[in-house]
mmCIF file with all atom_site columns, N, CA and C in Angstrom:
data_model
loop_
_atom_site.group_PDB
_atom_site.id
_atom_site.type_symbol
_atom_site.label_atom_id
_atom_site.label_alt_id
_atom_site.label_comp_id
_atom_site.label_asym_id
_atom_site.label_entity_id
_atom_site.label_seq_id
_atom_site.pdbx_PDB_ins_code
_atom_site.Cartn_x
_atom_site.Cartn_y
_atom_site.Cartn_z
_atom_site.occupancy
_atom_site.B_iso_or_equiv
_atom_site.pdbx_formal_charge
_atom_site.auth_seq_id
_atom_site.auth_comp_id
_atom_site.auth_asym_id
_atom_site.auth_atom_id
_atom_site.pdbx_PDB_model_num
ATOM 1   N N  . UNK U 1 1  ? 106.825 156.049 59.190 1.00 58.00 ? 1  UNK U N  1
ATOM 2   C CA . UNK U 1 1  ? 105.036 155.902 58.885 1.00 58.00 ? 1  UNK U CA 1
ATOM 3   C C  . UNK U 1 1  ? 104.720 154.446 59.378 1.00 58.00 ? 1  UNK U C  1
ATOM 4   N N  . UNK U 1 2  ? 103.946 154.508 59.473 1.00 81.00 ? 2  UNK U N  1
ATOM 5   C CA . UNK U 1 2  ? 103.034 153.962 59.750 1.00 81.00 ? 2  UNK U CA 1
ATOM 6   C C  . UNK U 1 2  ? 101.767 153.070 59.304 1.00 81.00 ? 2  UNK U C  1
ATOM 7   N N  . UNK U 1 3  ? 102.536 151.747 58.294 1.00 85.00 ? 3  UNK U N  1
ATOM 8   C CA . UNK U 1 3  ? 101.659 150.941 57.390 1.00 85.00 ? 3  UNK U CA 1
ATOM 9   C C  . UNK U 1 3  ? 100.779 150.725 57.451 1.00 85.00 ? 3  UNK U C  1
ATOM 10  N N  . UNK U 1 4  ? 100.508 149.651 58.645 1.00 90.00 ? 4  UNK U N  1
ATOM 11  C CA . UNK U 1 4  ? 99.173  149.046 58.841 1.00 90.00 ? 4  UNK U CA 1
ATOM 12  C C  . UNK U 1 4  ? 97.772  149.915 59.406 1.00 90.00 ? 4  UNK U C  1
ATOM 13  N N  . UNK U 1 5  ? 97.965  150.753 60.025 1.00 92.00 ? 5  UNK U N  1
ATOM 14  C CA . UNK U 1 5  ? 96.696  151.924 60.341 1.00 92.00 ? 5  UNK U CA 1
ATOM 15  C C  . UNK U 1 5  ? 96.081  152.861 58.710 1.00 92.00 ? 5  UNK U C  1
ATOM 16  N N  . UNK U 1 6  ? 97.127  153.130 58.704 1.00 90.00 ? 6  UNK U N  1
ATOM 17  C CA . UNK U 1 6  ? 96.625  154.218 57.502 1.00 90.00 ? 6  UNK U CA 1
ATOM 18  C C  . UNK U 1 6  ? 96.167  153.100 56.388 1.00 90.00 ? 6  UNK U C  1
ATOM 19  N N  . UNK U 1 7  ? 96.698  151.885 55.455 1.00 92.00 ? 7  UNK U N  1
ATOM 20  C CA . UNK U 1 7  ? 96.420  151.537 54.817 1.00 92.00 ? 7  UNK U CA 1
ATOM 21  C C  . UNK U 1 7  ? 94.752  151.206 55.453 1.00 92.00 ? 7  UNK U C  1
ATOM 22  N N  . UNK U 1 8  ? 94.417  150.712 56.467 1.00 94.00 ? 8  UNK U N  1
ATOM 23  C CA . UNK U 1 8  ? 93.024  149.708 56.505 1.00 94.00 ? 8  UNK U CA 1
ATOM 24  C C  . UNK U 1 8  ? 92.165  151.078 56.814 1.00 94.00 ? 8  UNK U C  1
ATOM 25  N N  . UNK U 1 9  ? 91.885  152.529 57.641 1.00 94.00 ? 9  UNK U N  1
ATOM 26  C CA . UNK U 1 9  ? 91.658  153.606 57.252 1.00 94.00 ? 9  UNK U CA 1
ATOM 27  C C  . UNK U 1 9  ? 91.239  153.303 55.909 1.00 94.00 ? 9  UNK U C  1
ATOM 28  N N  . UNK U 1 10 ? 92.272  153.781 55.493 1.00 95.00 ? 10 UNK U N  1
ATOM 29  C CA . UNK U 1 10 ? 91.782  154.332 54.078 1.00 95.00 ? 10 UNK U CA 1
ATOM 30  C C  . UNK U 1 10 ? 91.045  153.232 53.282 1.00 95.00 ? 10 UNK U C  1
ATOM 31  N N  . UNK U 1 11 ? 91.509  151.898 53.389 1.00 95.00 ? 11 UNK U N  1
ATOM 32  C CA . UNK U 1 11 ? 91.211  151.092 52.687 1.00 95.00 ? 11 UNK U CA 1
ATOM 33  C C  . UNK U 1 11 ? 89.311  151.100 52.866 1.00 95.00 ? 11 UNK U C  1
ATOM 34  N N  . UNK U 1 12 ? 88.826  151.344 54.324 1.00 97.00 ? 12 UNK U N  1
ATOM 35  C CA . UNK U 1 12 ? 87.620  150.677 54.808 1.00 97.00 ? 12 UNK U CA 1
ATOM 36  C C  . UNK U 1 12 ? 86.532  151.812 54.407 1.00 97.00 ? 12 UNK U C  1
ATOM 37  N N  . UNK U 1 13 ? 87.515  153.606 54.261 1.00 96.00 ? 13 UNK U N  1
ATOM 38  C CA . UNK U 1 13 ? 86.808  154.849 53.700 1.00 96.00 ? 13 UNK U CA 1
ATOM 39  C C  . UNK U 1 13 ? 86.242  154.113 52.467 1.00 96.00 ? 13 UNK U C  1
ATOM 40  N N  . UNK U 1 14 ? 87.495  153.475 51.454 1.00 96.00 ? 14 UNK U N  1
ATOM 41  C CA . UNK U 1 14 ? 86.964  153.004 49.781 1.00 96.00 ? 14 UNK U CA 1
ATOM 42  C C  . UNK U 1 14 ? 85.763  152.801 49.898 1.00 96.00 ? 14 UNK U C  1
ATOM 43  N N  . UNK U 1 15 ? 86.379  151.464 50.489 1.00 97.00 ? 15 UNK U N  1
ATOM 44  C CA . UNK U 1 15 ? 84.983  150.467 50.262 1.00 97.00 ? 15 UNK U CA 1
ATOM 45  C C  . UNK U 1 15 ? 83.761  150.842 50.643 1.00 97.00 ? 15 UNK U C  1
ATOM 46  N N  . UNK U 1 16 ? 83.186  151.766 52.286 1.00 96.00 ? 16 UNK U N  1
ATOM 47  C CA . UNK U 1 16 ? 82.357  152.618 52.479 1.00 96.00 ? 16 UNK U CA 1
ATOM 48  C C  . UNK U 1 16 ? 81.990  152.760 52.030 1.00 96.00 ? 16 UNK U C  1
ATOM 49  N N  . UNK U 1 17 ? 82.216  153.840 50.281 1.00 96.00 ? 17 UNK U N  1
ATOM 50  C CA . UNK U 1 17 ? 81.559  154.712 49.694 1.00 96.00 ? 17 UNK U CA 1
ATOM 51  C C  . UNK U 1 17 ? 81.535  154.254 47.999 1.00 96.00 ? 17 UNK U C  1
ATOM 52  N N  . UNK U 1 18 ? 82.193  152.836 48.190 1.00 96.00 ? 18 UNK U N  1
ATOM 53  C CA . UNK U 1 18 ? 81.790  152.267 47.026 1.00 96.00 ? 18 UNK U CA 1
ATOM 54  C C  . UNK U 1 18 ? 80.469  151.914 46.624 1.00 96.00 ? 18 UNK U C  1
ATOM 55  N N  . UNK U 1 19 ? 79.523  151.502 47.352 1.00 94.00 ? 19 UNK U N  1
ATOM 56  C CA . UNK U 1 19 ? 78.493  151.735 47.039 1.00 94.00 ? 19 UNK U CA 1
ATOM 57  C C  . UNK U 1 19 ? 77.789  152.741 46.568 1.00 94.00 ? 19 UNK U C  1
ATOM 58  N N  . UNK U 1 20 ? 77.703  153.383 47.212 1.00 94.00 ? 20 UNK U N  1
ATOM 59  C CA . UNK U 1 20 ? 77.650  155.104 46.764 1.00 94.00 ? 20 UNK U CA 1
ATOM 60  C C  . UNK U 1 20 ? 78.193  155.635 45.464 1.00 94.00 ? 20 UNK U C  1
ATOM 61  N N  . UNK U 1 21 ? 79.209  155.135 45.201 1.00 94.00 ? 21 UNK U N  1
ATOM 62  C CA . UNK U 1 21 ? 79.612  155.665 44.088 1.00 94.00 ? 21 UNK U CA 1
ATOM 63  C C  . UNK U 1 21 ? 79.761  155.586 42.846 1.00 94.00 ? 21 UNK U C  1
ATOM 64  N N  . UNK U 1 22 ? 78.981  154.150 42.812 1.00 94.00 ? 22 UNK U N  1
ATOM 65  C CA . UNK U 1 22 ? 78.186  152.862 42.240 1.00 94.00 ? 22 UNK U CA 1
ATOM 66  C C  . UNK U 1 22 ? 76.820  153.000 41.763 1.00 94.00 ? 22 UNK U C  1
ATOM 67  N N  . UNK U 1 23 ? 75.724  153.633 42.967 1.00 92.00 ? 23 UNK U N  1
ATOM 68  C CA . UNK U 1 23 ? 74.756  153.304 43.518 1.00 92.00 ? 23 UNK U CA 1
ATOM 69  C C  . UNK U 1 23 ? 74.325  154.310 41.838 1.00 92.00 ? 23 UNK U C  1
ATOM 70  N N  . UNK U 1 24 ? 73.298  153.387 41.400 1.00 92.00 ? 24 UNK U N  1
ATOM 71  C CA . UNK U 1 24 ? 71.948  154.110 40.272 1.00 92.00 ? 24 UNK U CA 1
ATOM 72  C C  . UNK U 1 24 ? 71.036  153.860 40.444 1.00 92.00 ? 24 UNK U C  1
ATOM 73  N N  . UNK U 1 25 ? 70.191  155.164 40.546 1.00 89.00 ? 25 UNK U N  1
ATOM 74  C CA . UNK U 1 25 ? 68.546  155.098 41.027 1.00 89.00 ? 25 UNK U CA 1
ATOM 75  C C  . UNK U 1 25 ? 68.699  157.042 40.791 1.00 89.00 ? 25 UNK U C  1
ATOM 76  N N  . UNK U 1 26 ? 67.213  157.283 41.956 1.00 90.00 ? 26 UNK U N  1
ATOM 77  C CA . UNK U 1 26 ? 66.713  158.122 41.901 1.00 90.00 ? 26 UNK U CA 1
ATOM 78  C C  . UNK U 1 26 ? 67.598  158.911 42.986 1.00 90.00 ? 26 UNK U C  1
ATOM 79  N N  . UNK U 1 27 ? 68.152  159.986 43.085 1.00 86.00 ? 27 UNK U N  1
ATOM 80  C CA . UNK U 1 27 ? 68.718  160.785 44.509 1.00 86.00 ? 27 UNK U CA 1
ATOM 81  C C  . UNK U 1 27 ? 69.998  160.724 44.062 1.00 86.00 ? 27 UNK U C  1
ATOM 82  N N  . UNK U 1 28 ? 70.598  159.813 43.387 1.00 90.00 ? 28 UNK U N  1
ATOM 83  C CA . UNK U 1 28 ? 72.455  159.761 43.578 1.00 90.00 ? 28 UNK U CA 1
ATOM 84  C C  . UNK U 1 28 ? 73.306  160.964 42.854 1.00 90.00 ? 28 UNK U C  1
ATOM 85  N N  . UNK U 1 29 ? 72.628  161.516 41.834 1.00 91.00 ? 29 UNK U N  1
ATOM 86  C CA . UNK U 1 29 ? 73.513  162.703 41.109 1.00 91.00 ? 29 UNK U CA 1
ATOM 87  C C  . UNK U 1 29 ? 73.681  163.946 41.898 1.00 91.00 ? 29 UNK U C  1
ATOM 88  N N  . UNK U 1 30 ? 73.382  163.759 43.084 1.00 90.00 ? 30 UNK U N  1
ATOM 89  C CA . UNK U 1 30 ? 74.343  164.637 44.163 1.00 90.00 ? 30 UNK U CA 1
ATOM 90  C C  . UNK U 1 30 ? 75.100  163.550 44.627 1.00 90.00 ? 30 UNK U C  1
ATOM 91  N N  . UNK U 1 31 ? 74.609  162.583 45.044 1.00 92.00 ? 31 UNK U N  1
ATOM 92  C CA . UNK U 1 31 ? 75.826  161.860 45.925 1.00 92.00 ? 31 UNK U CA 1
ATOM 93  C C  . UNK U 1 31 ? 77.082  161.092 45.095 1.00 92.00 ? 31 UNK U C  1
ATOM 94  N N  . UNK U 1 32 ? 76.434  160.616 44.892 1.00 95.00 ? 32 UNK U N  1
ATOM 95  C CA . UNK U 1 32 ? 77.388  160.560 43.403 1.00 95.00 ? 32 UNK U CA 1
ATOM 96  C C  . UNK U 1 32 ? 78.571  160.763 43.360 1.00 95.00 ? 32 UNK U C  1
ATOM 97  N N  . UNK U 1 33 ? 78.367  162.020 43.106 1.00 95.00 ? 33 UNK U N  1
ATOM 98  C CA . UNK U 1 33 ? 80.222  162.854 42.866 1.00 95.00 ? 33 UNK U CA 1
ATOM 99  C C  . UNK U 1 33 ? 80.746  163.449 43.717 1.00 95.00 ? 33 UNK U C  1
ATOM 100 N N  . UNK U 1 34 ? 80.073  163.316 44.781 1.00 95.00 ? 34 UNK U N  1
ATOM 101 C CA . UNK U 1 34 ? 80.462  163.008 46.159 1.00 95.00 ? 34 UNK U CA 1
ATOM 102 C C  . UNK U 1 34 ? 81.671  162.367 46.978 1.00 95.00 ? 34 UNK U C  1
ATOM 103 N N  . UNK U 1 35 ? 81.155  161.029 46.355 1.00 95.00 ? 35 UNK U N  1
ATOM 104 C CA . UNK U 1 35 ? 81.252  160.155 46.630 1.00 95.00 ? 35 UNK U CA 1
ATOM 105 C C  . UNK U 1 35 ? 82.388  159.928 46.070 1.00 95.00 ? 35 UNK U C  1
ATOM 106 N N  . UNK U 1 36 ? 82.584  160.252 44.901 1.00 96.00 ? 36 UNK U N  1
ATOM 107 C CA . UNK U 1 36 ? 84.181  159.580 43.873 1.00 96.00 ? 36 UNK U CA 1
ATOM 108 C C  . UNK U 1 36 ? 85.271  161.332 43.699 1.00 96.00 ? 36 UNK U C  1
ATOM 109 N N  . UNK U 1 37 ? 84.763  161.840 44.366 1.00 97.00 ? 37 UNK U N  1
ATOM 110 C CA . UNK U 1 37 ? 85.643  163.297 45.294 1.00 97.00 ? 37 UNK U CA 1
ATOM 111 C C  . UNK U 1 37 ? 86.122  162.473 46.300 1.00 97.00 ? 37 UNK U C  1
ATOM 112 N N  . UNK U 1 38 ? 85.338  161.662 47.088 1.00 97.00 ? 38 UNK U N  1
ATOM 113 C CA . UNK U 1 38 ? 86.306  161.252 48.516 1.00 97.00 ? 38 UNK U CA 1
ATOM 114 C C  . UNK U 1 38 ? 87.300  160.571 47.835 1.00 97.00 ? 38 UNK U C  1
ATOM 115 N N  . UNK U 1 39 ? 86.580  159.766 47.370 1.00 97.00 ? 39 UNK U N  1
ATOM 116 C CA . UNK U 1 39 ? 87.174  157.989 47.040 1.00 97.00 ? 39 UNK U CA 1
ATOM 117 C C  . UNK U 1 39 ? 88.985  158.858 46.358 1.00 97.00 ? 39 UNK U C  1
ATOM 118 N N  . UNK U 1 40 ? 88.768  159.852 45.609 1.00 97.00 ? 40 UNK U N  1
ATOM 119 C CA . UNK U 1 40 ? 89.762  160.510 45.123 1.00 97.00 ? 40 UNK U CA 1
ATOM 120 C C  . UNK U 1 40 ? 90.258  160.913 45.930 1.00 97.00 ? 40 UNK U C  1
ATOM 121 N N  . UNK U 1 41 ? 90.265  161.712 46.597 1.00 97.00 ? 41 UNK U N  1
ATOM 122 C CA . UNK U 1 41 ? 90.887  162.106 48.118 1.00 97.00 ? 41 UNK U CA 1
ATOM 123 C C  . UNK U 1 41 ? 91.583  161.120 48.565 1.00 97.00 ? 41 UNK U C  1
ATOM 124 N N  . UNK U 1 42 ? 90.969  160.146 49.027 1.00 96.00 ? 42 UNK U N  1
ATOM 125 C CA . UNK U 1 42 ? 91.631  159.129 50.056 1.00 96.00 ? 42 UNK U CA 1
ATOM 126 C C  . UNK U 1 42 ? 93.182  158.164 49.362 1.00 96.00 ? 42 UNK U C  1
ATOM 127 N N  . UNK U 1 43 ? 92.570  158.003 47.757 1.00 96.00 ? 43 UNK U N  1
ATOM 128 C CA . UNK U 1 43 ? 93.971  157.897 46.964 1.00 96.00 ? 43 UNK U CA 1
ATOM 129 C C  . UNK U 1 43 ? 94.612  158.765 47.413 1.00 96.00 ? 43 UNK U C  1
ATOM 130 N N  . UNK U 1 44 ? 94.413  160.180 46.756 1.00 96.00 ? 44 UNK U N  1
ATOM 131 C CA . UNK U 1 44 ? 95.429  160.436 46.528 1.00 96.00 ? 44 UNK U CA 1
ATOM 132 C C  . UNK U 1 44 ? 96.337  160.639 47.761 1.00 96.00 ? 44 UNK U C  1
ATOM 133 N N  . UNK U 1 45 ? 95.687  161.085 49.208 1.00 93.00 ? 45 UNK U N  1
ATOM 134 C CA . UNK U 1 45 ? 95.971  161.309 49.986 1.00 93.00 ? 45 UNK U CA 1
ATOM 135 C C  . UNK U 1 45 ? 97.104  160.195 50.760 1.00 93.00 ? 45 UNK U C  1
ATOM 136 N N  . UNK U 1 46 ? 96.830  158.997 49.965 1.00 92.00 ? 46 UNK U N  1
ATOM 137 C CA . UNK U 1 46 ? 97.446  157.590 50.598 1.00 92.00 ? 46 UNK U CA 1
ATOM 138 C C  . UNK U 1 46 ? 98.597  158.053 49.621 1.00 92.00 ? 46 UNK U C  1
ATOM 139 N N  . UNK U 1 47 ? 99.066  158.240 48.719 1.00 91.00 ? 47 UNK U N  1
ATOM 140 C CA . UNK U 1 47 ? 99.811  158.164 48.063 1.00 91.00 ? 47 UNK U CA 1
ATOM 141 C C  . UNK U 1 47 ? 100.778 158.853 48.483 1.00 91.00 ? 47 UNK U C  1
ATOM 142 N N  . UNK U 1 48 ? 100.299 160.191 48.876 1.00 90.00 ? 48 UNK U N  1
ATOM 143 C CA . UNK U 1 48 ? 101.018 161.250 49.648 1.00 90.00 ? 48 UNK U CA 1
ATOM 144 C C  . UNK U 1 48 ? 102.179 161.096 50.168 1.00 90.00 ? 48 UNK U C  1
ATOM 145 N N  . UNK U 1 49 ? 101.057 159.866 51.950 1.00 88.00 ? 49 UNK U N  1
ATOM 146 C CA . UNK U 1 49 ? 101.901 159.704 52.531 1.00 88.00 ? 49 UNK U CA 1
ATOM 147 C C  . UNK U 1 49 ? 102.730 158.949 52.221 1.00 88.00 ? 49 UNK U C  1
ATOM 148 N N  . UNK U 1 50 ? 102.619 157.486 51.350 1.00 88.00 ? 50 UNK U N  1
ATOM 149 C CA . UNK U 1 50 ? 103.315 156.704 51.501 1.00 88.00 ? 50 UNK U CA 1
ATOM 150 C C  . UNK U 1 50 ? 104.669 157.015 50.277 1.00 88.00 ? 50 UNK U C  1
ATOM 151 N N  . UNK U 1 51 ? 104.480 158.239 49.118 1.00 88.00 ? 51 UNK U N  1
ATOM 152 C CA . UNK U 1 51 ? 105.380 158.028 48.279 1.00 88.00 ? 51 UNK U CA 1
ATOM 153 C C  . UNK U 1 51 ? 106.298 159.589 48.896 1.00 88.00 ? 51 UNK U C  1
ATOM 154 N N  . UNK U 1 52 ? 105.334 160.865 48.757 1.00 89.00 ? 52 UNK U N  1
ATOM 155 C CA . UNK U 1 52 ? 106.024 161.579 48.920 1.00 89.00 ? 52 UNK U CA 1
ATOM 156 C C  . UNK U 1 52 ? 106.774 161.801 50.932 1.00 89.00 ? 52 UNK U C  1
ATOM 157 N N  . UNK U 1 53 ? 106.089 161.685 51.497 1.00 87.00 ? 53 UNK U N  1
ATOM 158 C CA . UNK U 1 53 ? 106.562 161.554 52.804 1.00 87.00 ? 53 UNK U CA 1
ATOM 159 C C  . UNK U 1 53 ? 108.064 161.478 52.600 1.00 87.00 ? 53 UNK U C  1
ATOM 160 N N  . UNK U 1 54 ? 108.294 160.315 52.701 1.00 87.00 ? 54 UNK U N  1
ATOM 161 C CA . UNK U 1 54 ? 109.268 159.643 52.989 1.00 87.00 ? 54 UNK U CA 1
ATOM 162 C C  . UNK U 1 54 ? 109.983 160.435 52.132 1.00 87.00 ? 54 UNK U C  1
ATOM 163 N N  . UNK U 1 55 ? 110.067 160.884 50.910 1.00 89.00 ? 55 UNK U N  1
ATOM 164 C CA . UNK U 1 55 ? 110.960 161.304 50.424 1.00 89.00 ? 55 UNK U CA 1
ATOM 165 C C  . UNK U 1 55 ? 111.978 163.219 50.554 1.00 89.00 ? 55 UNK U C  1
ATOM 166 N N  . UNK U 1 56 ? 110.562 163.323 51.331 1.00 90.00 ? 56 UNK U N  1
ATOM 167 C CA . UNK U 1 56 ? 110.733 164.168 52.250 1.00 90.00 ? 56 UNK U CA 1
ATOM 168 C C  . UNK U 1 56 ? 111.603 163.803 53.198 1.00 90.00 ? 56 UNK U C  1
ATOM 169 N N  . UNK U 1 57 ? 110.968 163.320 54.164 1.00 89.00 ? 57 UNK U N  1
ATOM 170 C CA . UNK U 1 57 ? 111.854 162.277 55.465 1.00 89.00 ? 57 UNK U CA 1
ATOM 171 C C  . UNK U 1 57 ? 113.282 161.980 55.071 1.00 89.00 ? 57 UNK U C  1
ATOM 172 N N  . UNK U 1 58 ? 113.617 161.818 53.818 1.00 90.00 ? 58 UNK U N  1
ATOM 173 C CA . UNK U 1 58 ? 114.940 161.369 53.264 1.00 90.00 ? 58 UNK U CA 1
ATOM 174 C C  . UNK U 1 58 ? 115.558 162.617 53.129 1.00 90.00 ? 58 UNK U C  1
ATOM 175 N N  . UNK U 1 59 ? 115.617 163.703 52.020 1.00 91.00 ? 59 UNK U N  1
ATOM 176 C CA . UNK U 1 59 ? 115.814 165.510 51.905 1.00 91.00 ? 59 UNK U CA 1
ATOM 177 C C  . UNK U 1 59 ? 115.874 166.242 53.386 1.00 91.00 ? 59 UNK U C  1
ATOM 178 N N  . UNK U 1 60 ? 115.114 166.244 54.315 1.00 90.00 ? 60 UNK U N  1
ATOM 179 C CA . UNK U 1 60 ? 115.293 166.304 55.400 1.00 90.00 ? 60 UNK U CA 1
ATOM 180 C C  . UNK U 1 60 ? 116.705 166.243 56.324 1.00 90.00 ? 60 UNK U C  1
ATOM 181 N N  . UNK U 1 61 ? 116.423 164.893 56.781 1.00 90.00 ? 61 UNK U N  1
ATOM 182 C CA . UNK U 1 61 ? 117.714 164.102 57.014 1.00 90.00 ? 61 UNK U CA 1
ATOM 183 C C  . UNK U 1 61 ? 119.192 164.375 56.374 1.00 90.00 ? 61 UNK U C  1
ATOM 184 N N  . UNK U 1 62 ? 119.090 164.224 55.095 1.00 87.00 ? 62 UNK U N  1
ATOM 185 C CA . UNK U 1 62 ? 120.502 164.968 54.364 1.00 87.00 ? 62 UNK U CA 1
ATOM 186 C C  . UNK U 1 62 ? 120.844 166.023 54.548 1.00 87.00 ? 62 UNK U C  1
ATOM 187 N N  . UNK U 1 63 ? 119.948 167.260 54.685 1.00 85.00 ? 63 UNK U N  1
ATOM 188 C CA . UNK U 1 63 ? 120.609 167.638 55.109 1.00 85.00 ? 63 UNK U CA 1
ATOM 189 C C  . UNK U 1 63 ? 120.442 168.099 56.326 1.00 85.00 ? 63 UNK U C  1
ATOM 190 N N  . UNK U 1 64 ? 120.018 167.959 57.256 1.00 83.00 ? 64 UNK U N  1
ATOM 191 C CA . UNK U 1 64 ? 120.726 167.326 58.823 1.00 83.00 ? 64 UNK U CA 1
ATOM 192 C C  . UNK U 1 64 ? 121.679 167.100 59.069 1.00 83.00 ? 64 UNK U C  1
ATOM 193 N N  . UNK U 1 65 ? 122.096 166.161 58.054 1.00 82.00 ? 65 UNK U N  1
ATOM 194 C CA . UNK U 1 65 ? 123.482 165.139 58.171 1.00 82.00 ? 65 UNK U CA 1
ATOM 195 C C  . UNK U 1 65 ? 124.838 166.157 57.371 1.00 82.00 ? 65 UNK U C  1
ATOM 196 N N  . UNK U 1 66 ? 123.833 167.108 56.495 1.00 81.00 ? 66 UNK U N  1
ATOM 197 C CA . UNK U 1 66 ? 125.332 167.964 56.038 1.00 81.00 ? 66 UNK U CA 1
ATOM 198 C C  . UNK U 1 66 ? 125.560 169.151 56.823 1.00 81.00 ? 66 UNK U C  1
ATOM 199 N N  . UNK U 1 67 ? 124.395 169.723 57.926 1.00 80.00 ? 67 UNK U N  1
ATOM 200 C CA . UNK U 1 67 ? 124.654 171.292 58.678 1.00 80.00 ? 67 UNK U CA 1
ATOM 201 C C  . UNK U 1 67 ? 125.481 170.371 59.745 1.00 80.00 ? 67 UNK U C  1
ATOM 202 N N  . UNK U 1 68 ? 125.410 169.458 60.352 1.00 79.00 ? 68 UNK U N  1
ATOM 203 C CA . UNK U 1 68 ? 126.431 168.593 61.553 1.00 79.00 ? 68 UNK U CA 1
ATOM 204 C C  . UNK U 1 68 ? 127.893 168.637 60.678 1.00 79.00 ? 68 UNK U C  1
ATOM 205 N N  . UNK U 1 69 ? 127.594 167.789 60.049 1.00 79.00 ? 69 UNK U N  1
ATOM 206 C CA . UNK U 1 69 ? 129.585 168.161 59.810 1.00 79.00 ? 69 UNK U CA 1
ATOM 207 C C  . UNK U 1 69 ? 130.190 169.363 59.489 1.00 79.00 ? 69 UNK U C  1
ATOM 208 N N  . UNK U 1 70 ? 129.033 170.277 59.029 1.00 80.00 ? 70 UNK U N  1
ATOM 209 C CA . UNK U 1 70 ? 129.771 171.771 58.796 1.00 80.00 ? 70 UNK U CA 1
ATOM 210 C C  . UNK U 1 70 ? 129.525 172.105 59.750 1.00 80.00 ? 70 UNK U C  1
ATOM 211 N N  . UNK U 1 71 ? 129.092 172.337 60.995 1.00 81.00 ? 71 UNK U N  1
ATOM 212 C CA . UNK U 1 71 ? 129.260 172.765 61.915 1.00 81.00 ? 71 UNK U CA 1
ATOM 213 C C  . UNK U 1 71 ? 130.742 171.508 62.366 1.00 81.00 ? 71 UNK U C  1
ATOM 214 N N  . UNK U 1 72 ? 130.955 170.427 62.858 1.00 79.00 ? 72 UNK U N  1
ATOM 215 C CA . UNK U 1 72 ? 132.162 169.667 63.108 1.00 79.00 ? 72 UNK U CA 1
ATOM 216 C C  . UNK U 1 72 ? 132.918 169.387 62.277 1.00 79.00 ? 72 UNK U C  1
ATOM 217 N N  . UNK U 1 73 ? 133.855 170.637 61.318 1.00 73.00 ? 73 UNK U N  1
ATOM 218 C CA . UNK U 1 73 ? 134.718 170.002 60.829 1.00 73.00 ? 73 UNK U CA 1
ATOM 219 C C  . UNK U 1 73 ? 135.708 168.317 61.436 1.00 73.00 ? 73 UNK U C  1
ATOM 220 N N  . UNK U 1 74 ? 135.668 167.693 62.606 1.00 71.00 ? 74 UNK U N  1
ATOM 221 C CA . UNK U 1 74 ? 136.048 166.816 62.663 1.00 71.00 ? 74 UNK U CA 1
ATOM 222 C C  . UNK U 1 74 ? 135.904 165.775 62.748 1.00 71.00 ? 74 UNK U C  1
ATOM 223 N N  . UNK U 1 75 ? 134.683 166.059 62.447 1.00 58.00 ? 75 UNK U N  1
ATOM 224 C CA . UNK U 1 75 ? 134.274 164.380 62.515 1.00 58.00 ? 75 UNK U CA 1
ATOM 225 C C  . UNK U 1 75 ? 133.821 163.603 61.341 1.00 58.00 ? 75 UNK U C  1
ATOM 226 N N  . UNK U 1 76 ? 134.361 162.707 60.820 1.00 57.00 ? 76 UNK U N  1
ATOM 227 C CA . UNK U 1 76 ? 134.389 161.836 59.394 1.00 57.00 ? 76 UNK U CA 1
ATOM 228 C C  . UNK U 1 76 ? 132.670 161.341 59.237 1.00 57.00 ? 76 UNK U C  1
ATOM 229 N N  . UNK U 1 77 ? 132.223 161.759 58.203 1.00 51.00 ? 77 UNK U N  1
ATOM 230 C CA . UNK U 1 77 ? 130.846 160.969 57.916 1.00 51.00 ? 77 UNK U CA 1
ATOM 231 C C  . UNK U 1 77 ? 130.697 160.272 56.842 1.00 51.00 ? 77 UNK U C  1
#
């Protein structure tokens, strides 16, 4: 997983939405919840990419190795 581009994109998005999420005043009652939801989605997506995806890769790679060993019993693994 490419760490730097994903982190930079999400951080820039979060920083860009922070003024909207923290704003107080007239007309922000509709935009503030939207900004908070988008920030939450960016954070959740970031966690998903860096925690769930590597675990998924690991599980599938392990399964692939088991299939290869089962098909070629002469290969010691």
